[in-house]
Every structure is written in C-alpha cells, then in structure tokens.
Amino acid sequence: MAAGTQAPDSLPRPPMKWDAWGDPALAKPLSDNIKKLLQQVLGTTADEPPARSAESVRLTPSALPESDRAALAAIVGPEHVGVADADRLTRAGGKSTVDLYRRRGGEPQDAPDAVVLPGSEEEIAAVLAHCVRQRIAVVPFGGGTSVVGGVDPIRGDFTAVITLDLRRFDRLEALDPVSGEATLGAGLPGPRAEELLAAQGFELGHYPQSFRFATIGGFAATRSSGQDSAGYGRFDEMVRGLRVVTPAGVLDLGRAPASAAGPDLRELFLGSEGVFGVITAVRLRVHPLPATKAHKAWNFPDFATGAAALRAVEQQETGPTVLRLSDEAETGINLAMTDRIGGDQVAGGCLAVTVFEGTAEQVAARHERTRAVLLAAGGTPLGAEPAVAWEHGRFGAPYLRDALLDAGALCETLETATQWSNVDNLKAAVTAALRESLRETGTESLVMCHISHVYPTGASLYFTVVAAQKGDPIAQWSHAKRAAGDAIVAAGGTITHHHAVGADHRPWMTAEVGELGVRILRAVKDALDPAGILNPGKLIP
Amino acid sequence: MAAGTQAPDSLPRPPMKWDAWGDPALAKPLSDNIKKLLQQVLGTTADEPPARSAESVRLTPSALPESDRAALAAIVGPEHVGVADADRLTRAGGKSTVDLYRRRGGEPQDAPDAVVLPGSEEEIAAVLAHCVRQRIAVVPFGGGTSVVGGVDPIRGDFTAVITLDLRRFDRLEALDPVSGEATLGAGLPGPRAEELLAAQGFELGHYPQSFRFATIGGFAATRSSGQDSAGYGRFDEMVRGLRVVTPAGVLDLGRAPASAAGPDLRELFLGSEGVFGVITAVRLRVHPLPATKAHKAWNFPDFATGAAALRAVEQQETGPTVLRLSDEAETGINLAMTDRIGGDQVAGGCLAVTVFEGTAEQVAARHERTRAVLLAAGGTPLGAEPAVAWEHGRFGAPYLRDALLDAGALCETLETATQWSNVDNLKAAVTAALRESLRETGTESLVMCHISHVYPTGASLYFTVVAAQKGDPIAQWSHAKRAAGDAIVAAGGTITHHHAVGADHRPWMTAEVGELGVRILRAVKDALDPAGILNPGKLIP
C-alpha cells in the first residue's frame, strides 16, 4: 500500500473494519450446525478464506491536486485532511454485501481522493465553495454503515471526489427538559448520543441494527427506522428541526412542533442522502429514561396469523415499544436470536417479540393490553427469555454475515413496506423473485423474513437471503437484487423502508415517485447545489 | 347586479352566506350580557347594521373573453362554467374578518372572472393547459373557509383569474378496511366524508372549526388540524397518499405507510395551498367508529398550571381524544361554550376540556390515566357537563363573530405554536402586541387564548381578539395583525399553526423558513407550474 503524501497518517478512523462489519472482537464464527446446513442445503464449500490485510489493498491513486489539498487544509487545518491510503480505504464505501465483496476482491479499489474533517458550519461552507470552484465532488460521511452505496466515492464528471467526515460535530448542543427536545451534532454515533442524553436523564430511543456505528446525521439523511419504532417512532418522526449547510447557504428549519406555514421543508432533508446539503445538527424529541422494561415472546402458528395479531396490536394502540414477527423460515433457524442460530428451536411456527418500556405502571398496563390482543389473535406466550435473547443479539446479525461470506455463502438483506392488506402478497412475490433469480445463478436459497416495523395502516418486511456463492458473487447478487426490486415495485411495495436509496435503489426511484417526482427532486437539487457536487450518483436518477 | 352572460345561472353554490359564516339558520344573536359588556368595556356602539343583499353588491366585471369561456365550457361542459355575478360573488374570497368587512363594504368587489367545476383529472389538466396558453390565473377552491386570503381571486400579471371549484370530486373512491385506509375525493366536505365512511363503520376524525364546510382537499392543502388532534392526529398525519394535477403532469404519491425512498414528497403538497397543483384525492388513515365516548371538564387555578397539566398528559401518552385549555380571560366569558357566552361561569381560573373515544375499555383506561395526571397536576374535576357543552357548540364561534361585527365590535382570531418551554413567553408577547397595537387605534381590547392542540414537545396557542371598530376596521385590524405577527416571529413561534399562509401570512414566510427555504419553494413551483398560473399571490413571497 502506497503511503499518502503530505498529510498526517493519523486521521481518526471509522470504528468499522475495512473489510467486514464493525468490531473484530465481536465477530461471530459459524456453529457446526450452520456450516452443515449450508453445505447440505445450499452446497457451499467450506474453504478457509484467504488472509487479507489492509496494507495489501491497492487503491486507485488520489486524483486531488496538491493545490486543492493545501486549500482544504487551510480551511479545516492540515490535521483534518487526509490523503493517506489508510484514511481513504476506510471511507471507500459502505457495508453492503457487494461492498464487502469489493473490499475482499483483488481489484484496485475506488476510494475518495481525500478525507476532510470540518469542525464548523463555516468550514463546511468554505469547503463546499472551494469544491464548487474546483469541480470536486463531496460525499458527506457519518458512520459509513450504508448498505445501498450511499457513501460510495463516485467521482462522476468531477475532477476529484472527497469524503466529508462529520465526526467533529459531536456535541449535545442543547437540551430542553421541559419540552423534551435535544439538539444533537450530526456526527454523534448512536451510543455516544444516548450516553450524553442519559447523563441528563433522557433517551432518544433510536436503535437500528447500525446503532453502534451510525450517526445522528446519517439517521436523518437516510430516514432511518429503529427497532423500537413501535414505541418511539421512526427517526423522521422524532425530528423537530435541523440545520443544513448547502452550497447555496444555510437552512435552519423547524420553528415549532407543528405548523401550517406551507410545506414542511424538514421533510425534504430527511432522506436527502447528502445530495441537497450537509446536515450538521438535528433537534429531536427525547423522552425520560424508562424506569422499567419487560420482555415477552410469543408463538403464532403461521405468519398470516402473526401478522394479523401485530396489526391488531398496532391498530388498537396497546403500546409496545418493540413489536416484531419472524416468519416460519426465520423462526426455524433462530435468526431472531443471533447467539443461537441453528441451535435448538424455541418453537415451530412464528416467533414474535414484544418489549415494553416506561414507568412500572405504564409497562404493566401496556403489557396487559397487548397480551389480551395477542392471545385473542391466536398467540401462545413463550415467556420473557426468547425476547431477552433477541434483545441481547439485536445488533449482531451483520457479524454473522461476515462469517457466512467467509464460508462461501452469499448473504444479504433487503426491506420494503406496504399496507396490511398487501403484506402476504408482497412477501410471496419477493420471496419467489429471490428464490427463482438465485436458482438461475445455480443455487438454492434460504429466504427468511420478518416484520420489523408496524404502522396503523401497514408494516415493513425485512428479508434475509442466504445462498451459495456461484461465479462472480457481485454479478450474482445484482441479478437477484434486480429481480427482487422489480417484484417489490410490481407488488405495490416501496423500494426501501429504512435502508435508503443510495446508488443501489436509484434504478427504481422513478417507479417510486414518478417521473414528475424525480423532476421535483432535481429542481430542489438545482436550487441548493447548482454545480451538482454533493454526493453525485446517489438518490436522484 | 349585472346578469352573467351565456352561462346558466344555476351553478351549485358554496353552502356559505356571501357576507357571513355558514348557514343563516345557525346565526347566534348576541345576548344582552355580551352587548352590555361590549359597550361598557370596549365602547362599541350598538347601531343596527344596514340591511345587505347580494343583489346590491357591485362586482368588478368579468375580464374573461368569451372565447376563453367557450374553450373552458368545451372542456368541462357549459353547465360547469359560470360567469354570472351570483356564481362569482360566492367565490370572491374566504371568511376572515377582513373578507367579511370587504363583502359588507360598499366598494366594488374583486371576484373571479369565471367559476369552473371540473369533473375529472383529465378535465383539470386540460383547463390548466388552456390557462397556461392564455395566461389565466387559477384559484383552486374547496369549501371557501380560508381565513388567510387563501382563495382570494388575485389576478396578478395575468389576463384573467378563474376559480376552480373541486366540488365534483365528491366520492369515497376506495376503502381498505384491513389496512384502515380510505381514498376520498378532494371536494368532499367534512360531514359528507364522515357520512360515507360511517356507512362502512369507519371515521376520519378530523374536526376543525370549519368542519361543516371545508373539504378534504382543503384540509390537505392547508395542513389543517382538528379539535380531535390529540387522539387522531393532525390532518397531515392521517395522509398516506395523494393525487395532484399540475401543469407539468400528474403526481401519485405515497406507496407505503412509511418509506426511506428519499424525501417524503407528500409533505411538499400538504400545505401547498394550490400553488403547486390541484389535489384531487387523498388516501387517509381511518379508524373504526368509536363505540364509546366520555366527556370530562377540569378547572385549573391559572393558565401556567393548566398548561403544565396538559403537557404531562401528552408526554405521558394517557390517550385523550380531545385536550384543550382556555385561559382566564376565555374562561371568564365562557368562550369555550358558545351557547352560554357571557352567562354564568362554571368557575374562575381556567377551564380544560377532555373527551375520550374508543371501546368501552379504552375509554375507561384512558380517562382513568388522564384523570390521575390532571389531579396530580393541580386540576379540579368539573364533571362532564361543561365538556359536553363545549362539544355542542364546537363549530359555533364563527357565527358569534358575525353578530359581533354587526354590533360594531372588531373580532378576529389567530394562532401559533411553540415548544412547551416557550408557551408562557409567546402567549404574553402576542397578548401585549395585540392590546398595544389596538390601543393605538383607539380601543381597549379583550384578548383571550386557548391551547387547541398538544404535542409531546409543545402546543398551539389560539387567540381570539375583540375590540371596538374604529375608523376603517380593515386598516385597524391590519395594524394589529402586523404587530401580532411580528411578535410571534420575535418570540420564536410559527406564524400559523393551522390556518395556513394564504395572502395574509406571506410577509412572514421568509422569517419562517429563511430566504433559502423560500428559494426551495420557488424552485418546486417553477418545476411544476413554470407559467405561475396557480394561485398567484399566495404562500410564496
């Protein structure tokens, strides 16, 4: 690996492994059960993967002229600009399965030409102005956990591409305990944000699977949804205000909890994926730390019965904080409990998990009401333990994928959402599309699904796919992903419920919002970023 | 009144009186108590108002060339185009106090040059295309209840202005009882929409004060909020999808209950006030008709104590359907109960109203939890009766205004919203601005306020002002309104919580969303309505 020139080699790095998910200490080796299952059912081979080292990776050389590096260093300080390969590799992309295959492949890797760590909105504005003048693309970067190519360093027609890492926006800027509002810096990772709030007795309650690494700004830019969304809502529902630095100026949106003063412009930046501007701070609804918590698992004879039960709970507003349902396939291999995948099953049928938070009185009442509805809907209580086990392993699934890839299995996830009346139809259509398209690549597949988020009028469906790697696994997955995306659109689902669009879902954006919807997005883009430097190749077709 | 030419004189009319609110049969004459109060405190004179007749009103003549009338008639049918004065007068504006003064004044009235009633999206598209070619402005029109000049027939630089009355979009287009979603035509007035839903066992639950006249499309276009918003949410929170016809094409937005496929473009049309396109249908969350209902009134020693109590209820999610608090002044004259204004008071202090809906079990549990919180927060229960009386008169206040205007009193309302921690400050600032600015016009004033809508992080403040008419009451109110708007902005409130922007709040839009926010609105407008024919002079500064 060639040494970087002129920049210190010590830029703070994302906490992620460069070629896998997260913290190496938390890696999950596959059990013998799972290995056997993979070999028997899917025909994977269990070769030991070759050892890989970051130092052996070849990156495309930095295309940033020294004059630009010096100009950027003059804005943010030389210690906040990195052009070393070590800095660039760790911002070379996100964490989709395709990203990991790319990192693991022997080809030269695309990487940003430089990494810049601004420390203020004024510095961001100056960096953007420089990049407009010099025609340099800019990729805003939080935790780097995108699974849709959202932080890919796409140069497009520009002379170079830099990654703007927001990690220095790391403060709890304000807390209003009476109103229950906190203003959090965009670069704060989930755990640090919760730590700062907890010190004041509050909690945000946003726990997506990427929680340990992803940031407040990333949650906003991708319309994230967390595992506690039944209780605390999607991230966009928590947002009261946000600040955004664009090439055309700074926006400070959200004067009141609700308003009729025209369209809600906050909603244009939730899900904007860095193409309209750089989110620097988000004002959020927070709640007092819950005093009590209760876990209850349930079994349903089949997915349709379980889905109807979840629907009843949500439509009758009985108040669980977490509400999830695994289908028969996912329940069968205990995917909901990553610590015991492939081990003894808690039950056949479908596993549902409920968690309740609040005061002791609230938890008791919410559990009581929910229990009555689930019993009436045909559920069998399984006690607390499987739900506790789910919670314990809730952020663990991506580690499992690392081990599966090493064992010659192709593993990826995708998600959608639809009305309750269309859940069964959409689930069947996506499952069939995945199985059939993978069969065309020469492998059977295991397609598992759970309802991860519920709404009064519908639910999300989260699919996990495991197959055998055949030929070029990137081409193989692209084939399956295309089939799944087309099936989602044809069956009336949304192309993404909480992973965002990035580069990977762009082909379906016109189907999602219509040709005129795309023109609206382009018009907003042209108003805020007329040079088009912000995150090219993402979101807008 | 000059007879219209060539159009049938029988176009269906809005159900509103041309010079007052609503149905003449529901007019509320002032009690002797109120008349005495007005004379003593404000110095109004009790002259009998002159008799007025629609036939005596002079309208500016229709500027629409006969060729355009014929072209529009060819699109929608001649029976759906009106150029008669009777058709034009009833669409000459909304129902703000200034509107009523204009209607009652002797000056020639601005009115649309024609009224067009399209029957399909194709017809709307053809009308818009014709108006783009001929440079004719188009004002979308629902119930005509705007109190911010939202339907004023502003001609701007155009050759003529027509009103597009959506009343023929009057169907329940679809109902999905499993998902709890209904698609309602934009022209359906509130009562008819509820009647169609009730026949299938469902309810929307949107009850703004304009409920009897305002339409589904108007609720969406103005980000309406109803009196049951504590239980069923604001109108924008009920929206799952909408169809919009623009000069650039048709949008069909909202594929799923929630999505991460970019910014939520639905939110651009909620609050778009007809400047981006014509909303034709809205897909909405509905709920089963509630089986049970309970009313409970409360008294609080002062507004701050009552506000803290409402905050506790909302932040602890105890579940009331209605939750309101009148301040001391409003409580003092029983404004919350329009049938007994100025009569015996139920209590000093501040009156709060709660209503609970749902199954018998839900109502009992919600009431029980709410009661515990309100008691702990210093409330005194007053029983059901005052809350039942509030509900009985809930749509009556605008009739009262008609009588006040006749009695020489100036009466108008305005509303804002802010964080809980800023409620007292904002209330004091707006009250002072209104009293002082009206004093400058030579009259004392009665400024009353209530919390009409609550959120976990804040609340709305709804002000009612009564003063004596002095000189030109339009100029008088403009002076007070300007002072109140400036005070709202300076004190950190939103310029409108649920009345929308229209023409009247435009001067504050730049303060509300910033100069760059306004540029975004203009960019969207340019993409969808490049000729600028849709509702000129509204929303966008």
mmCIF file of C-alpha atoms in Angstrom, chain B residues 280-420:
data_model
loop_
_atom_site.group_PDB
_atom_site.id
_atom_site.type_symbol
_atom_site.label_atom_id
_atom_site.label_comp_id
_atom_site.label_asym_id
_atom_site.label_seq_id
_atom_site.Cartn_x
_atom_site.Cartn_y
_atom_site.Cartn_z
ATOM 1 C CA THR B 280 -57.857 15.678 -6.464
ATOM 2 C CA ALA B 281 -57.876 12.765 -4.000
ATOM 3 C CA VAL B 282 -56.326 11.960 -0.642
ATOM 4 C CA ARG B 283 -55.691 8.479 0.792
ATOM 5 C CA LEU B 284 -56.179 8.674 4.533
ATOM 6 C CA ARG B 285 -55.878 6.616 7.654
ATOM 7 C CA VAL B 286 -59.314 5.931 9.115
ATOM 8 C CA HIS B 287 -60.365 4.162 12.306
ATOM 9 C CA PRO B 288 -63.427 2.170 13.321
ATOM 10 C CA LEU B 289 -66.270 4.323 14.587
ATOM 11 C CA PRO B 290 -65.706 4.669 18.327
ATOM 12 C CA ALA B 291 -68.149 2.635 20.394
ATOM 13 C CA THR B 292 -67.968 4.863 23.448
ATOM 14 C CA LYS B 293 -67.311 8.470 24.309
ATOM 15 C CA ALA B 294 -66.756 10.215 27.640
ATOM 16 C CA HIS B 295 -66.524 13.938 28.453
ATOM 17 C CA LYS B 296 -64.768 15.461 31.451
ATOM 18 C CA ALA B 297 -64.137 19.114 32.225
ATOM 19 C CA TRP B 298 -61.485 20.391 34.607
ATOM 20 C CA ASN B 299 -60.591 23.597 36.317
ATOM 21 C CA PHE B 300 -57.058 24.877 36.916
ATOM 22 C CA PRO B 301 -56.169 27.810 39.141
ATOM 23 C CA ASP B 302 -54.200 29.525 36.387
ATOM 24 C CA PHE B 303 -53.019 29.052 32.802
ATOM 25 C CA ALA B 304 -49.442 28.025 33.629
ATOM 26 C CA THR B 305 -50.668 25.263 35.941
ATOM 27 C CA GLY B 306 -53.164 24.093 33.336
ATOM 28 C CA ALA B 307 -50.568 24.133 30.555
ATOM 29 C CA ALA B 308 -48.181 22.057 32.662
ATOM 30 C CA ALA B 309 -51.020 19.600 33.264
ATOM 31 C CA LEU B 310 -51.762 19.253 29.537
ATOM 32 C CA ARG B 311 -48.048 18.779 28.897
ATOM 33 C CA ALA B 312 -47.926 15.960 31.436
ATOM 34 C CA VAL B 313 -50.918 14.248 29.821
ATOM 35 C CA GLU B 314 -49.379 14.445 26.363
ATOM 36 C CA GLN B 315 -45.849 13.470 27.373
ATOM 37 C CA GLN B 316 -47.185 10.532 29.405
ATOM 38 C CA GLU B 317 -49.401 9.460 26.492
ATOM 39 C CA THR B 318 -52.518 8.874 28.551
ATOM 40 C CA GLY B 319 -54.668 8.987 25.420
ATOM 41 C CA PRO B 320 -57.407 11.662 25.398
ATOM 42 C CA THR B 321 -59.079 12.317 22.031
ATOM 43 C CA VAL B 322 -59.682 15.998 22.816
ATOM 44 C CA LEU B 323 -57.493 18.060 25.151
ATOM 45 C CA ARG B 324 -57.935 21.855 25.417
ATOM 46 C CA LEU B 325 -57.291 24.593 27.920
ATOM 47 C CA SER B 326 -58.855 28.074 27.974
ATOM 48 C CA ASP B 327 -57.023 30.886 29.708
ATOM 49 C CA GLU B 328 -58.548 33.016 32.459
ATOM 50 C CA ALA B 329 -59.992 35.583 30.034
ATOM 51 C CA GLU B 330 -61.611 32.990 27.798
ATOM 52 C CA THR B 331 -62.902 31.046 30.775
ATOM 53 C CA GLY B 332 -64.276 34.265 32.253
ATOM 54 C CA ILE B 333 -66.720 34.830 29.411
ATOM 55 C CA ASN B 334 -67.396 31.148 28.716
ATOM 56 C CA LEU B 335 -65.953 31.434 25.208
ATOM 57 C CA ALA B 336 -65.392 27.707 25.194
ATOM 58 C CA MET B 337 -69.143 27.216 25.342
ATOM 59 C CA THR B 338 -70.598 29.384 22.608
ATOM 60 C CA ASP B 339 -74.160 28.713 23.704
ATOM 61 C CA ARG B 340 -73.685 30.459 27.017
ATOM 62 C CA ILE B 341 -71.172 33.195 26.326
ATOM 63 C CA GLY B 342 -71.329 35.852 28.997
ATOM 64 C CA GLY B 343 -73.670 33.754 31.094
ATOM 65 C CA ASP B 344 -72.928 32.241 34.482
ATOM 66 C CA GLN B 345 -69.426 30.936 34.720
ATOM 67 C CA VAL B 346 -68.712 27.342 35.550
ATOM 68 C CA ALA B 347 -65.723 28.507 37.562
ATOM 69 C CA GLY B 348 -62.989 31.080 37.779
ATOM 70 C CA GLY B 349 -59.481 30.044 36.814
ATOM 71 C CA CYS B 350 -59.022 28.105 33.599
ATOM 72 C CA LEU B 351 -61.355 25.578 32.016
ATOM 73 C CA ALA B 352 -59.922 22.443 30.427
ATOM 74 C CA VAL B 353 -61.923 20.050 28.289
ATOM 75 C CA THR B 354 -61.153 16.365 27.772
ATOM 76 C CA VAL B 355 -63.016 13.875 25.603
ATOM 77 C CA PHE B 356 -62.205 10.180 25.321
ATOM 78 C CA GLU B 357 -63.221 7.870 22.467
ATOM 79 C CA GLY B 358 -62.753 4.191 21.710
ATOM 80 C CA THR B 359 -64.004 0.900 23.010
ATOM 81 C CA ALA B 360 -65.580 0.988 26.456
ATOM 82 C CA GLU B 361 -62.389 -0.479 27.856
ATOM 83 C CA GLN B 362 -60.148 2.029 26.066
ATOM 84 C CA VAL B 363 -62.275 4.968 27.162
ATOM 85 C CA ALA B 364 -62.265 3.820 30.780
ATOM 86 C CA ALA B 365 -58.497 3.252 30.817
ATOM 87 C CA ARG B 366 -57.680 6.499 29.001
ATOM 88 C CA HIS B 367 -59.904 8.504 31.277
ATOM 89 C CA GLU B 368 -58.512 6.856 34.372
ATOM 90 C CA ARG B 369 -54.893 7.558 33.408
ATOM 91 C CA THR B 370 -55.637 11.119 32.300
ATOM 92 C CA ARG B 371 -57.593 11.854 35.442
ATOM 93 C CA ALA B 372 -54.700 10.733 37.626
ATOM 94 C CA VAL B 373 -52.270 13.007 35.795
ATOM 95 C CA LEU B 374 -54.608 16.030 35.840
ATOM 96 C CA LEU B 375 -55.374 15.582 39.538
ATOM 97 C CA ALA B 376 -51.684 15.334 40.357
ATOM 98 C CA ALA B 377 -51.054 18.472 38.293
ATOM 99 C CA GLY B 378 -53.471 20.550 40.360
ATOM 100 C CA GLY B 379 -56.730 20.173 38.444
ATOM 101 C CA THR B 380 -60.232 20.111 39.929
ATOM 102 C CA PRO B 381 -62.757 17.911 38.129
ATOM 103 C CA LEU B 382 -65.926 19.701 36.996
ATOM 104 C CA GLY B 383 -67.831 16.693 35.702
ATOM 105 C CA ALA B 384 -68.971 16.001 32.184
ATOM 106 C CA GLU B 385 -71.401 18.850 31.533
ATOM 107 C CA PRO B 386 -69.077 21.736 30.596
ATOM 108 C CA ALA B 387 -67.199 19.409 28.209
ATOM 109 C CA VAL B 388 -70.478 18.288 26.623
ATOM 110 C CA ALA B 389 -71.442 21.952 26.273
ATOM 111 C CA TRP B 390 -68.103 22.700 24.615
ATOM 112 C CA GLU B 391 -68.669 19.886 22.138
ATOM 113 C CA HIS B 392 -72.196 21.014 21.404
ATOM 114 C CA GLY B 393 -71.002 24.485 20.441
ATOM 115 C CA ARG B 394 -67.665 23.442 18.921
ATOM 116 C CA PHE B 395 -68.396 24.757 15.440
ATOM 117 C CA GLY B 396 -70.346 27.804 16.604
ATOM 118 C CA ALA B 397 -67.760 30.523 17.288
ATOM 119 C CA PRO B 398 -67.663 31.923 13.721
ATOM 120 C CA TYR B 399 -71.408 32.659 13.921
ATOM 121 C CA LEU B 400 -70.729 34.675 17.032
ATOM 122 C CA ARG B 401 -68.252 36.772 15.087
ATOM 123 C CA ASP B 402 -70.949 37.713 12.572
ATOM 124 C CA ALA B 403 -73.089 39.111 15.384
ATOM 125 C CA LEU B 404 -70.140 40.919 16.945
ATOM 126 C CA LEU B 405 -69.265 42.619 13.663
ATOM 127 C CA ASP B 406 -72.883 43.726 13.339
ATOM 128 C CA ALA B 407 -72.696 45.191 16.855
ATOM 129 C CA GLY B 408 -69.699 47.368 15.985
ATOM 130 C CA ALA B 409 -67.093 45.094 17.510
ATOM 131 C CA LEU B 410 -63.924 44.030 15.733
ATOM 132 C CA CYS B 411 -63.438 40.291 16.236
ATOM 133 C CA GLU B 412 -60.762 38.035 14.786
ATOM 134 C CA THR B 413 -58.637 35.035 15.709
ATOM 135 C CA LEU B 414 -55.040 33.980 15.064
ATOM 136 C CA GLU B 415 -52.937 31.049 16.129
ATOM 137 C CA THR B 416 -49.358 29.941 16.568
ATOM 138 C CA ALA B 417 -47.403 27.102 18.189
ATOM 139 C CA THR B 418 -44.182 26.661 20.086
ATOM 140 C CA GLN B 419 -42.241 24.429 22.465
ATOM 141 C CA TRP B 420 -43.723 23.909 25.929
#
